[in-house]
């Protein structure tokens, strides 16, 4: 029983395979015969209407009012469909027609480089997904870059329901337009997003730079304030020393010692005997005698500059200086 069922299944598969194969071969034979009759039937060619007349008849069927123009062997039909202006180019010696939809989108030739690049990118992308071909041209007179669509199709009277066939082709042009405009809008959104992010980055960088400038200004102001404070303290110190000096001289003047010409045995201000000689000139670090005198407090350095106020002696206890210094002594 099982063997019989298996043989029946095998027979059914074999039968349906040959039936399907025969139907496919018959269909291919019909299509081949159709194109053969279409291209080679010279006897019925005289009775056929021309391609240009077929185009005009079909356009009238879909509710269009075409305008015609003939250039050499080419026939042109201009018509408007759903608000869009189309052109059909035909030749009575050819069974194919070319449909054009021109200048349905344009941009200025002075547009940004990004806009022109986005247009090129969009055209290349749309041409991969639609039946018609998108191209662009540049018109320097009106200073614009225009986008156009075109498609070449078979157009003969043997095509069934040829008016619906033409409508489907025309609708493909609108699909291409919608796809292109959608892609351009996407590019614009992406570009705006990039610009927005760039503005954020510039804002953040600007804020960082502003903070750094404020910090730098604060640092400069702080250093300037410290310098001024230091100068004020130095000035106050010099002023204090000057006042102390005047006070000491006033005391000496009251004691009658302002023009004291005595030597350095003791300090005229505090009577201290810890007195050192003020030595002027360049200090010689290799001079052992100087070094011993300075370390013992017998000599203090007065610097290289000698003036009218330069003194001869220095008190190690109160810091008072006195004694007129002669020019030859300074030398």
C-alpha positions as a Python dict, from the first residue, in 0.01 Angstrom:
ca = {
    (1, 'X'): (0, 0, 0),
    (2, 'X'): (280, 241, 87),
    (3, 'X'): (457, 163, -241),
    (4, 'X'): (146, 255, -436),
    (5, 'X'): (113, 589, -255),
    (6, 'X'): (480, 670, -322),
    (7, 'X'): (440, 588, -692),
    (8, 'X'): (128, 805, -711),
    (9, 'X'): (314, 1098, -551),
    (10, 'X'): (605, 1057, -792),
    (11, 'X'): (367, 1043, -1088),
    (12, 'X'): (182, 1356, -967),
    (13, 'X'): (506, 1548, -929),
    (14, 'X'): (623, 1438, -1271),
    (15, 'X'): (290, 1529, -1430),
    (16, 'X'): (262, 1876, -1272),
    (17, 'X'): (626, 1953, -1353),
    (18, 'X'): (571, 1883, -1722),
    (19, 'X'): (244, 2080, -1722),
    (20, 'X'): (418, 2381, -1560),
    (21, 'X'): (711, 2353, -1801),
    (22, 'X'): (475, 2339, -2100),
    (23, 'X'): (285, 2648, -1978),
    (24, 'X'): (610, 2843, -1933),
    (25, 'X'): (733, 2745, -2277),
    (26, 'X'): (399, 2840, -2429),
    (27, 'X'): (409, 3182, -2260),
    (28, 'X'): (763, 3246, -2380),
    (29, 'X'): (662, 3144, -2730),
    (30, 'X'): (370, 3388, -2724),
    (31, 'X'): (595, 3674, -2608),
    (32, 'X'): (852, 3592, -2872),
    (33, 'X'): (584, 3581, -3137),
    (34, 'X'): (448, 3917, -3013),
    (35, 'X'): (781, 4096, -3048),
    (36, 'X'): (848, 3916, -3374),
    (37, 'X'): (520, 4034, -3520),
    (38, 'X'): (582, 4380, -3374),
    (39, 'X'): (922, 4428, -3535),
    (40, 'X'): (887, 4237, -3860),
    (41, 'X'): (528, 4264, -3975),
    (42, 'X'): (584, 4495, -4273),
    (43, 'X'): (251, 4419, -4434),
    (44, 'X'): (43, 4573, -4155),
    (45, 'X'): (281, 4862, -4099),
    (46, 'X'): (115, 5079, -4360),
    (47, 'X'): (-221, 5043, -4186),
    (48, 'X'): (-79, 5138, -3841),
    (49, 'X'): (-99, 5493, -3711),
    (50, 'X'): (229, 5675, -3653),
    (51, 'X'): (393, 5693, -3311),
    (52, 'X'): (336, 6069, -3296),
    (53, 'X'): (-36, 6025, -3364),
    (54, 'X'): (-53, 5746, -3107),
    (55, 'X'): (107, 5976, -2849),
    (56, 'X'): (-139, 6256, -2918),
    (57, 'X'): (-437, 6020, -2909),
    (58, 'X'): (-327, 5870, -2579),
    (59, 'X'): (-267, 6211, -2423),
    (60, 'X'): (-617, 6320, -2514),
    (61, 'X'): (-754, 6003, -2355),
    (62, 'X'): (-596, 6093, -2019),
    (63, 'X'): (-741, 6446, -2035),
    (64, 'X'): (-440, 6642, -2160),
    (65, 'X'): (-432, 6901, -2436),
    (66, 'X'): (-99, 6857, -2615),
    (67, 'X'): (81, 7111, -2833),
    (68, 'X'): (300, 6973, -3110),
    (69, 'X'): (625, 7074, -3276),
    (70, 'X'): (832, 6900, -3543),
    (71, 'X'): (1211, 6932, -3570),
    (72, 'X'): (1359, 6741, -3861),
    (73, 'X'): (1257, 6378, -3801),
    (74, 'X'): (1165, 6429, -3437),
    (75, 'X'): (815, 6506, -3310),
    (76, 'X'): (757, 6688, -2981),
    (77, 'X'): (437, 6696, -2779),
    (78, 'X'): (410, 6949, -2493),
    (79, 'X'): (142, 6897, -2230),
    (80, 'X'): (57, 6958, -1865),
    (81, 'X'): (-36, 6677, -1630),
    (82, 'X'): (-130, 6742, -1266),
    (83, 'X'): (26, 7087, -1285),
    (84, 'X'): (359, 6958, -1417),
    (85, 'X'): (483, 7040, -1768),
    (86, 'X'): (604, 6739, -1969),
    (87, 'X'): (754, 6690, -2313),
    (88, 'X'): (739, 6372, -2522),
    (89, 'X'): (995, 6318, -2798),
    (90, 'X'): (905, 6061, -3065),
    (91, 'X'): (1024, 5936, -3402),
    (92, 'X'): (796, 5751, -3643),
    (93, 'X'): (1082, 5519, -3735),
    (94, 'X'): (1129, 5410, -3374),
    (95, 'X'): (893, 5233, -3134),
    (96, 'X'): (1036, 5411, -2831),
    (97, 'X'): (951, 5755, -2697),
    (98, 'X'): (1139, 5976, -2447),
    (99, 'X'): (946, 6169, -2183),
    (100, 'X'): (1102, 6479, -2022),
    (101, 'X'): (1007, 6666, -1706),
    (102, 'X'): (1234, 6973, -1693),
    (103, 'X'): (1319, 7231, -1428),
    (104, 'X'): (1097, 7086, -1155),
    (105, 'X'): (1357, 7195, -899),
    (106, 'X'): (1637, 7452, -907),
    (107, 'X'): (1891, 7626, -687),
    (108, 'X'): (2113, 7928, -740),
    (109, 'X'): (2460, 7869, -882),
    (110, 'X'): (2582, 8085, -592),
    (111, 'X'): (2441, 7845, -332),
    (112, 'X'): (2661, 7706, -58),
    (113, 'X'): (2894, 7425, -146),
    (114, 'X'): (2701, 7201, 95),
    (115, 'X'): (2372, 7263, -92),
    (116, 'X'): (2525, 7179, -430),
    (117, 'X'): (2694, 6867, -285),
    (118, 'X'): (2362, 6758, -130),
    (119, 'X'): (2193, 6802, -471),
    (120, 'X'): (2454, 6581, -642),
    (121, 'X'): (2423, 6322, -367),
    (122, 'X'): (2043, 6319, -390),
    (123, 'X'): (2040, 6276, -769),
    (124, 'X'): (2283, 5984, -750),
    (125, 'X'): (2078, 5819, -475),
    (126, 'X'): (1737, 5864, -644),
    (127, 'X'): (1865, 5723, -975),
    (128, 'X'): (1923, 5393, -797),
    (129, 'X'): (1560, 5351, -691),
    (130, 'X'): (1338, 5499, -965),
    (131, 'X'): (1264, 5406, -1325),
    (132, 'X'): (1331, 5751, -1468),
    (133, 'X'): (1671, 5920, -1479),
    (134, 'X'): (1747, 6243, -1293),
    (135, 'X'): (2001, 6489, -1435),
    (136, 'X'): (2100, 6848, -1363),
    (137, 'X'): (2215, 7133, -1584),
    (138, 'X'): (2353, 7481, -1525),
    (139, 'X'): (2200, 7786, -1689),
    (140, 'X'): (2438, 8082, -1658),
    (141, 'X'): (2186, 8327, -1803),
    (142, 'X'): (1939, 8282, -1517),
    (143, 'X'): (2220, 8177, -1280),
    (144, 'X'): (2049, 7858, -1166),
    (145, 'X'): (2113, 7484, -1149),
    (146, 'X'): (1807, 7292, -1267),
    (147, 'X'): (1700, 6933, -1201),
    (148, 'X'): (1528, 6736, -1478),
    (149, 'X'): (1384, 6387, -1524),
    (150, 'X'): (1360, 6172, -1835),
    (151, 'X'): (1258, 5821, -1930),
    (152, 'X'): (1265, 5623, -2257),
    (153, 'X'): (989, 5361, -2293),
    (154, 'X'): (833, 5135, -2554),
    (155, 'X'): (519, 5291, -2697),
    (156, 'X'): (317, 5099, -2960),
    (157, 'X'): (-52, 5041, -3022),
    (158, 'X'): (-24, 4672, -2932),
    (159, 'X'): (24, 4762, -2565),
    (160, 'X'): (-306, 4689, -2388),
    (161, 'X'): (-473, 4986, -2213),
    (162, 'X'): (-198, 5214, -2335),
    (163, 'X'): (-354, 5517, -2163),
    (164, 'X'): (-315, 5354, -1820),
    (165, 'X'): (34, 5247, -1924),
    (166, 'X'): (124, 5614, -1992),
    (167, 'X'): (-34, 5725, -1663),
    (168, 'X'): (181, 5478, -1470),
    (169, 'X'): (491, 5613, -1642),
    (170, 'X'): (398, 5974, -1564),
    (171, 'X'): (329, 5885, -1201),
    (172, 'X'): (684, 5750, -1177),
    (173, 'X'): (808, 6103, -1243),
    (174, 'X'): (615, 6230, -940),
    (175, 'X'): (751, 5946, -727),
    (176, 'X'): (1103, 6046, -827),
    (177, 'X'): (1029, 6410, -739),
    (178, 'X'): (888, 6317, -396),
    (179, 'X'): (1184, 6091, -322),
    (180, 'X'): (1433, 6360, -429),
    (181, 'X'): (1265, 6637, -228),
    (182, 'X'): (1243, 6410, 78),
    (183, 'X'): (1612, 6331, 51),
    (184, 'X'): (1699, 6701, 13),
    (185, 'X'): (1495, 6778, 325),
    (186, 'X'): (1680, 6504, 512),
    (187, 'X'): (2012, 6654, 402),
    (188, 'X'): (1894, 6995, 517),
    (189, 'X'): (1785, 6859, 857),
    (190, 'X'): (2119, 6681, 901),
    (191, 'X'): (2305, 6996, 795),
    (192, 'X'): (2104, 7209, 1040),
    (193, 'X'): (2174, 6956, 1315),
    (194, 'X'): (2545, 6969, 1236),
    (195, 'X'): (2535, 7350, 1238),
    (196, 'X'): (2345, 7345, 1568),
    (197, 'X'): (2602, 7112, 1722),
    (198, 'X'): (2877, 7331, 1580),
    (199, 'X'): (2716, 7638, 1738),
    (200, 'X'): (2702, 7451, 2070),
    (201, 'X'): (3068, 7360, 2041),
    (202, 'X'): (3159, 7719, 1950),
    (203, 'X'): (2953, 7844, 2246),
    (204, 'X'): (3124, 7601, 2484),
    (205, 'X'): (3467, 7689, 2347),
    (206, 'X'): (3379, 8058, 2372),
    (207, 'X'): (3272, 8015, 2734),
    (208, 'X'): (3594, 7826, 2812),
    (209, 'X'): (3799, 8099, 2646),
    (210, 'X'): (3601, 8365, 2838),
    (211, 'X'): (3664, 8185, 3167),
    (212, 'X'): (4034, 8157, 3083),
    (213, 'X'): (4043, 8528, 2999),
    (214, 'X'): (3871, 8613, 3328),
    (215, 'X'): (4117, 8390, 3516),
    (216, 'X'): (4410, 8550, 3332),
    (217, 'X'): (4275, 8898, 3406),
    (218, 'X'): (4229, 8801, 3770),
    (219, 'X'): (4584, 8670, 3780),
    (220, 'X'): (4716, 8991, 3623),
    (221, 'X'): (4510, 9207, 3860),
    (222, 'X'): (4629, 9003, 4158),
    (223, 'X'): (4993, 9036, 4053),
    (224, 'X'): (4945, 9407, 3987),
    (225, 'X'): (4782, 9448, 4327),
    (226, 'X'): (5067, 9253, 4490),
    (227, 'X'): (5322, 9468, 4307),
    (228, 'X'): (5148, 9789, 4411),
    (229, 'X'): (5123, 9661, 4768),
    (230, 'X'): (5489, 9572, 4764),
    (231, 'X'): (5577, 9917, 4631),
    (232, 'X'): (5358, 10078, 4895),
    (233, 'X'): (5524, 9876, 5170),
    (234, 'X'): (5866, 9962, 5030),
    (235, 'X'): (5770, 10328, 5010),
    (236, 'X'): (5634, 10312, 5365),
    (237, 'X'): (5959, 10150, 5479),
    (238, 'X'): (6168, 10417, 5309),
    (239, 'X'): (5940, 10681, 5446),
    (240, 'X'): (5972, 10533, 5793),
    (241, 'X'): (6350, 10521, 5757),
    (242, 'X'): (6354, 10880, 5636),
    (243, 'X'): (6135, 10994, 5925),
    (244, 'X'): (6356, 10802, 6165),
    (245, 'X'): (6660, 10964, 6013),
    (246, 'X'): (6508, 11310, 6043),
    (247, 'X'): (6408, 11233, 6397),
    (248, 'X'): (6759, 11116, 6479),
    (249, 'X'): (6910, 11422, 6320),
    (250, 'X'): (6668, 11638, 6513),
    (251, 'X'): (6776, 11471, 6834),
    (252, 'X'): (7139, 11527, 6740),
    (253, 'X'): (7065, 11883, 6653),
    (254, 'X'): (6913, 11933, 6995),
    (255, 'X'): (7223, 11778, 7147),
    (256, 'X'): (7445, 11991, 6925),
    (257, 'X'): (7581, 11687, 6746),
    (258, 'X'): (7429, 11729, 6401),
    (259, 'X'): (7761, 11834, 6253),
    (260, 'X'): (7960, 11595, 6464),
    (261, 'X'): (8305, 11555, 6315),
    (262, 'X'): (8433, 11303, 6564),
    (263, 'X'): (8553, 10969, 6450),
    (264, 'X'): (8392, 10633, 6490),
    (265, 'X'): (8472, 10565, 6852),
    (266, 'X'): (8106, 10568, 6958),
    (267, 'X'): (7761, 10635, 6806),
    (268, 'X'): (7646, 10997, 6842),
    (269, 'X'): (7285, 10874, 6863),
    (270, 'X'): (7297, 10591, 7120),
    (271, 'X'): (7656, 10617, 7249),
    (272, 'X'): (7720, 10256, 7148),
    (273, 'X'): (8079, 10159, 7083),
    (274, 'X'): (7981, 9881, 6840),
    (275, 'X'): (8065, 10096, 6539),
    (276, 'X'): (8161, 9980, 6191),
    (277, 'X'): (8324, 10163, 5905),
    (278, 'X'): (8119, 10200, 5588),
    (279, 'X'): (8329, 10089, 5295),
    (280, 'X'): (8234, 10181, 4941),
    (281, 'X'): (8335, 10016, 4616),
    (282, 'X'): (8323, 9674, 4457),
    (283, 'X'): (8346, 9395, 4715),
    (284, 'X'): (8636, 9159, 4659),
    (285, 'X'): (8529, 8818, 4784),
    (286, 'X'): (8889, 8690, 4755),
    (287, 'X'): (9019, 8956, 4993),
    (288, 'X'): (9051, 8775, 5327),
    (289, 'X'): (9107, 9098, 5518),
    (290, 'X'): (8772, 9242, 5401),
    (291, 'X'): (8597, 8914, 5475),
    (292, 'X'): (8729, 8903, 5832),
    (293, 'X'): (8638, 9270, 5893),
    (294, 'X'): (8285, 9223, 5761),
    (295, 'X'): (8229, 8907, 5965),
    (296, 'X'): (8360, 9075, 6280),
    (297, 'X'): (8133, 9378, 6231),
    (298, 'X'): (8412, 9627, 6184),
    (299, 'X'): (8317, 9698, 5824),
    (300, 'X'): (7981, 9721, 5641),
    (301, 'X'): (7943, 9759, 5265),
    (302, 'X'): (7800, 10085, 5139),
    (303, 'X'): (7772, 9994, 4771),
    (304, 'X'): (7937, 10134, 4465),
    (305, 'X'): (7752, 10470, 4444),
    (306, 'X'): (7879, 10760, 4656),
    (307, 'X'): (7674, 11075, 4702),
    (308, 'X'): (7647, 11385, 4918),
    (309, 'X'): (7450, 11195, 5180),
    (310, 'X'): (7698, 10907, 5198),
    (311, 'X'): (7823, 10851, 5555),
    (312, 'X'): (8145, 10719, 5694),
    (313, 'X'): (8037, 10519, 6002),
    (314, 'X'): (7752, 10283, 6092),
    (315, 'X'): (7614, 10185, 6434),
    (316, 'X'): (7556, 9809, 6462),
    (317, 'X'): (7312, 9862, 6751),
    (318, 'X'): (7074, 10138, 6633),
    (319, 'X'): (7166, 10148, 6261),
    (320, 'X'): (7250, 10518, 6262),
    (321, 'X'): (7496, 10649, 6003),
    (322, 'X'): (7714, 10955, 6050),
    (323, 'X'): (8040, 11117, 5963),
    (324, 'X'): (8110, 11326, 5655),
    (325, 'X'): (8276, 11137, 5372),
    (326, 'X'): (8544, 11319, 5179),
    (327, 'X'): (8567, 11271, 4804),
    (328, 'X'): (8927, 11148, 4816),
    (329, 'X'): (8832, 10897, 5083),
    (330, 'X'): (8554, 10762, 4863),
    (331, 'X'): (8795, 10729, 4577),
}
